[in-house]
Coordinates of C-alpha atoms in Angstrom, one line a residue:
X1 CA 103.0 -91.3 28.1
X2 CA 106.0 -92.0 30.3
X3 CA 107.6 -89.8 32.6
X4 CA 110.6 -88.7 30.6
X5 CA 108.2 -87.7 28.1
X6 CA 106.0 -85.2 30.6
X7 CA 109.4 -84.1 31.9
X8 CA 110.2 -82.7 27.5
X9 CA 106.3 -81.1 27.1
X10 CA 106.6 -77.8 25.6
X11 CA 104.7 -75.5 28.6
X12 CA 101.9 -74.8 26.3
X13 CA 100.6 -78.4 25.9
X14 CA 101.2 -78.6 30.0
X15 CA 99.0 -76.3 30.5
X16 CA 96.3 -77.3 28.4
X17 CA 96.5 -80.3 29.7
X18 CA 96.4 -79.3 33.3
X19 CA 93.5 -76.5 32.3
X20 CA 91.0 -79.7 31.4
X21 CA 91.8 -81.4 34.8
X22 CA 88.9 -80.8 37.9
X23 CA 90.3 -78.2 40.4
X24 CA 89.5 -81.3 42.7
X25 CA 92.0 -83.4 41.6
X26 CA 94.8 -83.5 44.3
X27 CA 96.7 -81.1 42.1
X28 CA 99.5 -81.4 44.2
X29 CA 100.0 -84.9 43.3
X30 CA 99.9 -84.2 40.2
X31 CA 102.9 -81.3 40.2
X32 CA 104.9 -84.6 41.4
X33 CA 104.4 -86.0 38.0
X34 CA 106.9 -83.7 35.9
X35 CA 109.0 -80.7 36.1
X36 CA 106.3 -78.6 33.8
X37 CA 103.8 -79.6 35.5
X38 CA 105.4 -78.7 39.1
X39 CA 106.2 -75.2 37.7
X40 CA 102.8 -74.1 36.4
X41 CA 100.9 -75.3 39.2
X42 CA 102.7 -74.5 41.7
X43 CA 104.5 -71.1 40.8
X44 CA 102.5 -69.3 38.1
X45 CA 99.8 -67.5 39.4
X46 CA 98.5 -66.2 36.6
X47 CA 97.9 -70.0 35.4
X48 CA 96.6 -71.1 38.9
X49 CA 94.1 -67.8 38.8
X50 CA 92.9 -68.9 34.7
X51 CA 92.4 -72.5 36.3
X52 CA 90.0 -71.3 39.3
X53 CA 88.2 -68.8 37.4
X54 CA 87.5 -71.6 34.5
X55 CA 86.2 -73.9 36.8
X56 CA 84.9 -72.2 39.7
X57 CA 83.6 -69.3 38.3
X58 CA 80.4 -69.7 37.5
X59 CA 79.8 -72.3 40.8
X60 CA 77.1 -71.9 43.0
X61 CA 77.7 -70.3 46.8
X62 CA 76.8 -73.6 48.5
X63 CA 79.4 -75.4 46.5
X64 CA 82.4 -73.3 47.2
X65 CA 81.2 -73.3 50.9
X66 CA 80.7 -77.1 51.0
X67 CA 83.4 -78.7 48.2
X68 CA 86.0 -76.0 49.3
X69 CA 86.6 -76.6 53.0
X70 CA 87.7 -80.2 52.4
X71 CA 89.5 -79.0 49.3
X72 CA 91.8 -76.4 50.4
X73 CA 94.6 -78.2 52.3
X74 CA 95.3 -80.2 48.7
X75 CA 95.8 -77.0 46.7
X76 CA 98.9 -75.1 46.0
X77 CA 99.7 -71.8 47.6
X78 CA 98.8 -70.2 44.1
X79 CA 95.7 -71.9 43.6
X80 CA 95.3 -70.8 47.4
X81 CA 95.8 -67.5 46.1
X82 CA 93.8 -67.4 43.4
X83 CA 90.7 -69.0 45.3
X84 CA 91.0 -66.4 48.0
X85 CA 90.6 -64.0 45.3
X86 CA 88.2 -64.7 43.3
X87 CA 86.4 -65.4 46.4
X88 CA 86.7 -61.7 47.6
X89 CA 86.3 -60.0 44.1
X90 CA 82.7 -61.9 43.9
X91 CA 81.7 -60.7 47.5
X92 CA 81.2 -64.2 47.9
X93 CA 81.4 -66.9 50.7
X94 CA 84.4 -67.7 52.3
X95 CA 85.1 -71.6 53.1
X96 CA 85.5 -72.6 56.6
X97 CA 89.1 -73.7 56.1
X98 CA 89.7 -75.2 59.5
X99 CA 93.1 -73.9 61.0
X100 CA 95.3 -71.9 58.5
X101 CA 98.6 -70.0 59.7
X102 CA 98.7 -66.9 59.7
X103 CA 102.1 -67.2 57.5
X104 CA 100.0 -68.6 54.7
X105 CA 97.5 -66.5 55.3
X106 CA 99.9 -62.9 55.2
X107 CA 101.4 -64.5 52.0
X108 CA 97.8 -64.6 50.1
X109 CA 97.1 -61.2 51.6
X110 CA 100.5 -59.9 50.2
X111 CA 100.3 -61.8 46.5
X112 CA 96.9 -60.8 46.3
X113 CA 97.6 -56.8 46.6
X114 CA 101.1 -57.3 44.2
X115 CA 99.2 -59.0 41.8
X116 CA 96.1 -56.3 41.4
X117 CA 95.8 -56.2 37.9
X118 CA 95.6 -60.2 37.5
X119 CA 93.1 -60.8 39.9
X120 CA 91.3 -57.2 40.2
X121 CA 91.5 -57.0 43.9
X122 CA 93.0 -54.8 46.3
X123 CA 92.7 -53.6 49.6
X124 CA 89.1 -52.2 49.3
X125 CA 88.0 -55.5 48.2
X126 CA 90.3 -57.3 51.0
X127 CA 88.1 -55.5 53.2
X128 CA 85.2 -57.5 52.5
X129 CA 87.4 -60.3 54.2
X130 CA 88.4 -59.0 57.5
X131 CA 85.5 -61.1 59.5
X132 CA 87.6 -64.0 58.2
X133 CA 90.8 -63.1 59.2
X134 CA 89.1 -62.1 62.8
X135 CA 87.4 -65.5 62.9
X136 CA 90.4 -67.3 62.5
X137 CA 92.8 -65.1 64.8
X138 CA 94.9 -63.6 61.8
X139 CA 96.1 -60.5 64.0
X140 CA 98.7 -59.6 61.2
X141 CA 96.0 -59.6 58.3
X142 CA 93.2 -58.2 60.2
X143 CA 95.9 -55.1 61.3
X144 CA 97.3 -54.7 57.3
X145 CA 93.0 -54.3 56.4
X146 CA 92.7 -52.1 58.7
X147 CA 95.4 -49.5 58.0
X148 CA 95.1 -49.7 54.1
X149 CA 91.2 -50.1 53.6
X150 CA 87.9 -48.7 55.3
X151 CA 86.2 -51.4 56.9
X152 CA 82.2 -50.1 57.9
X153 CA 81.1 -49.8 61.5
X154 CA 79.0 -53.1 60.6
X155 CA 81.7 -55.1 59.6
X156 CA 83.8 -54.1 62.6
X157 CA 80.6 -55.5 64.5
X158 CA 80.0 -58.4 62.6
X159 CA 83.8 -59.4 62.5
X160 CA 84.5 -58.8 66.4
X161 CA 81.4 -61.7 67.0
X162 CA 82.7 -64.3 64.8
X163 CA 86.1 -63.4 66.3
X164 CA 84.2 -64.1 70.0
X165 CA 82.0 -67.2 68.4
X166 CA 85.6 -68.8 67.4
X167 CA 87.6 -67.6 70.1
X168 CA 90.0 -66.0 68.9
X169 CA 91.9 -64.3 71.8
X170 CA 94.8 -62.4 70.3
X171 CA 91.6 -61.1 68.2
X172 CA 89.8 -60.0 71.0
X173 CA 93.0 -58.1 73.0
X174 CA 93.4 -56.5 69.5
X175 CA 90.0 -54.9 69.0
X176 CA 90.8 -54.1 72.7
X177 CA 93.7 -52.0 71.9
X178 CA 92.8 -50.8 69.1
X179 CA 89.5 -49.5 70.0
X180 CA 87.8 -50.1 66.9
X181 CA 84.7 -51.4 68.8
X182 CA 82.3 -49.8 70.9
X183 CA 81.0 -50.7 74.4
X184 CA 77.4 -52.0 73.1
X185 CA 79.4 -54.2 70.4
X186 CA 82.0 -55.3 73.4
X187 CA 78.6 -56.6 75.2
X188 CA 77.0 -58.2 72.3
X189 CA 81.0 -60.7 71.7
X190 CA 80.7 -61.0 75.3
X191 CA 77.3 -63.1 74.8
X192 CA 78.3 -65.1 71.8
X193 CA 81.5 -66.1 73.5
X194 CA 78.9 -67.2 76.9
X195 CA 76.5 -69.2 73.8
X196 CA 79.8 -71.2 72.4
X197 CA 81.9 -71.5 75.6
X198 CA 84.7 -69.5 74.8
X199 CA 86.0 -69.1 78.0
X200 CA 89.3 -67.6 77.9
X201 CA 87.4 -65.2 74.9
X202 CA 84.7 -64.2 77.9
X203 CA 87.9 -63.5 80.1
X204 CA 89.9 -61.1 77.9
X205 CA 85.8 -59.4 78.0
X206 CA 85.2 -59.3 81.1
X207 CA 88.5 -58.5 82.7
X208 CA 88.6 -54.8 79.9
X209 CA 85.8 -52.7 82.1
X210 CA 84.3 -51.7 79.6
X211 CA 81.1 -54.2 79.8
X212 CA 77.7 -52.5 81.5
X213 CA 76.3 -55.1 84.1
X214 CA 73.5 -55.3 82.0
X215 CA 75.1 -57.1 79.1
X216 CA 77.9 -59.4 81.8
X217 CA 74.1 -60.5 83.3
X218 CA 72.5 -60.9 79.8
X219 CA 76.1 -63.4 78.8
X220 CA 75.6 -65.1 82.1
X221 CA 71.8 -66.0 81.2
X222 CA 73.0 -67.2 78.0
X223 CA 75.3 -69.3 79.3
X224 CA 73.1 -70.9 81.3
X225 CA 70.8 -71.5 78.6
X226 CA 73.7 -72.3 76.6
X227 CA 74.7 -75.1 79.2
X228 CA 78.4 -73.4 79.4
X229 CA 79.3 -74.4 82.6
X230 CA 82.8 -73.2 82.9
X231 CA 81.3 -69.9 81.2
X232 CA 79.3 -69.2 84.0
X233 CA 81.4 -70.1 86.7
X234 CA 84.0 -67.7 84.9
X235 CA 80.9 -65.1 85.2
X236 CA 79.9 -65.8 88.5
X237 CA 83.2 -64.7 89.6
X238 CA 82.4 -61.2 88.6
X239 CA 79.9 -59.6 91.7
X240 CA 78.9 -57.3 88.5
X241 CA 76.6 -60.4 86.5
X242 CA 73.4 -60.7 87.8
X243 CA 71.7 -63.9 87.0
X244 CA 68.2 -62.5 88.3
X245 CA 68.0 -59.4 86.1
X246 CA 64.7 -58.0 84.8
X247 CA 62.8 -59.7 87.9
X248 CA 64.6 -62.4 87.3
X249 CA 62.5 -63.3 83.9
X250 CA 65.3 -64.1 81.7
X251 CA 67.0 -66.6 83.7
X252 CA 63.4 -68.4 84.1
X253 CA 62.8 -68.9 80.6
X254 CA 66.6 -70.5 80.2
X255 CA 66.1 -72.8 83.4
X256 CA 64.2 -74.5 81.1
X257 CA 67.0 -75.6 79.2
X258 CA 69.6 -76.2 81.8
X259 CA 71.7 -79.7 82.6
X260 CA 72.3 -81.2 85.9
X261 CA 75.8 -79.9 85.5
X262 CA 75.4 -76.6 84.8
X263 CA 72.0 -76.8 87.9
X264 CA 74.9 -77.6 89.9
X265 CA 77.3 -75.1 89.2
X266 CA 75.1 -71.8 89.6
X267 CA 74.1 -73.3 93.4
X268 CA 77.9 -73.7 94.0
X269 CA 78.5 -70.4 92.6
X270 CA 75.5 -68.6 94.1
X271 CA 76.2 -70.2 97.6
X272 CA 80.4 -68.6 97.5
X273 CA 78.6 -65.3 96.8
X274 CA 76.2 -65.5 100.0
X275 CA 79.4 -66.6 101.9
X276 CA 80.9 -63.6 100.4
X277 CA 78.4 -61.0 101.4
X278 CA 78.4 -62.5 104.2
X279 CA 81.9 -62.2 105.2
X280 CA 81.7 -58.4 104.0
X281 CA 78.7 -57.8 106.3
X282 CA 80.6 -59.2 108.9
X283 CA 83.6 -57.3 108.6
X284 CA 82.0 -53.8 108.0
X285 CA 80.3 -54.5 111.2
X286 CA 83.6 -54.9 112.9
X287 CA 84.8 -52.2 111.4
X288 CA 82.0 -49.9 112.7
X289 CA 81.7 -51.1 115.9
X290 CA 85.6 -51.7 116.4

């Protein structure tokens, strides 16, 4: 069949066409081939939702987790779309998508709650998806969830440590802000940021106040175990982290797994905080006898 001919196919044929073709087909390509095809892969939701649910309904989790990832930067916005929801009306696992923009991501959220009928979803079911927005930084999204749908206490949790595990800063300042997270849960990000080496995610932390000494020592420990350097030089900063906590027991048990590197960073560190003391010994002493 030549192109001329695609270009004159009634929309019912392209679509039954299209409909027997894998969802891993590079449909994107194939919207290139002819005007129908462009229009019902690319613009008709409803289609793109039919074509997702035929093929991907009845997948298995590990599939979707696994096939999806490397899939989703070939799909259409619609099919986008329509994989996002299905995703969220199953409860189901959400690919690790690598970095998506928050446009893109605001544009699903939007067609998704215009469109509830098609794909039975709304904001209560969008809610189910806020640890992905936090893990990938989506401040907009995570913001929209949170005013139109109850998110539980747990989810709050679980979403503020993959937001700390990836990084995600603006996420972080956010939560901060907000105050949709307590003080226990603010210590708990604060040690997954110390395991992955989020720095600038253990700064926004540490610099809010709101951290007990016992959780900055508990992230520092980590850290160490962890082999963060730059983490616990960031931690070592703060007089507050106490790497010897609990008779020093903890910080044993993860010498164990420490580098040269990081060996040589906590003497560096601990020696500028004997200097320190020192120098405020000094001048107290001045002070009193002055």
């Amino acid at each position: 069949m030549t192109r001329c001919q695609l270009h004159t196919l009634p929309r019912e044929i392209a679509e039954n066409i299209l409909l027997r073709v894998p969802i891993d087909s590079h449909l994107r390509s194939l919207a290139l081939l002819s005007n129908n095809f462009r229009d019902v892969l690319c613009t008709d939701l409803g289609f793109a939702w039919r074509h997702v649910s035929l093929h991907l309904g009845s997948a298995p989790t590990s599939f979707r987790i696994a096939g999806l990832a490397a899939l989703w930067r070939f799909l259409p916005v619609s099919y986008k779309t329509a994989l996002f929801a299905l995703l969220v009306a199953r409860r189901d696992s959400l690919p690790e998508t690598g970095p998506v923009s928050t446009c893109l991501v605001l544009r699903i959220l939007y067609a998704i709650t215009e469109n509830r009928q098609l794909f039975g979803s709304g904001w209560k079911d969008l809610a189910f998806a806020f640890s992905w927005f936090c893990a990938g930084n989506h401040v907009a999204p995570a913001r929209l969830v949170l005013r139109n749908a109850t998110v539980s206490p747990l989810q709050l949790k679980f979403s503020l440590l993959k937001a700390a595990e990836n990084g995600s800063v603006d996420i972080m300042k956010y939560a901060l802000v907000e105050c949709w997270v307590n003080d226990a849960d603010l210590g708990e990000a604060l040690a997954e940021a110390a395991r992955h080496g989020r720095v600038e995610a253990a700064r926004v932390l540490v610099n809010c106040k709101r951290i007990a000494t016992n959780a900055k020592s508990y992230a520092l420990v980590e850290a160490l175990r962890c082999n963060q350097a730059e983490v616990v030089r960031l931690l070592m900063a703060d007089p507050d982290a106490n790497p010897f906590y609990n008779d020093g027991r903890p910080y044993k048990k993860a010498e164990a797994f420490m580098r040269d590197e990081v060996s040589r960073v906590m003497r560096e560190m601990l020696r500028r905080r004997a200097l320190a003391s020192l120098f405020r010994s000094e001048t107290t002493k001045n002070r009193i006898l002055g």
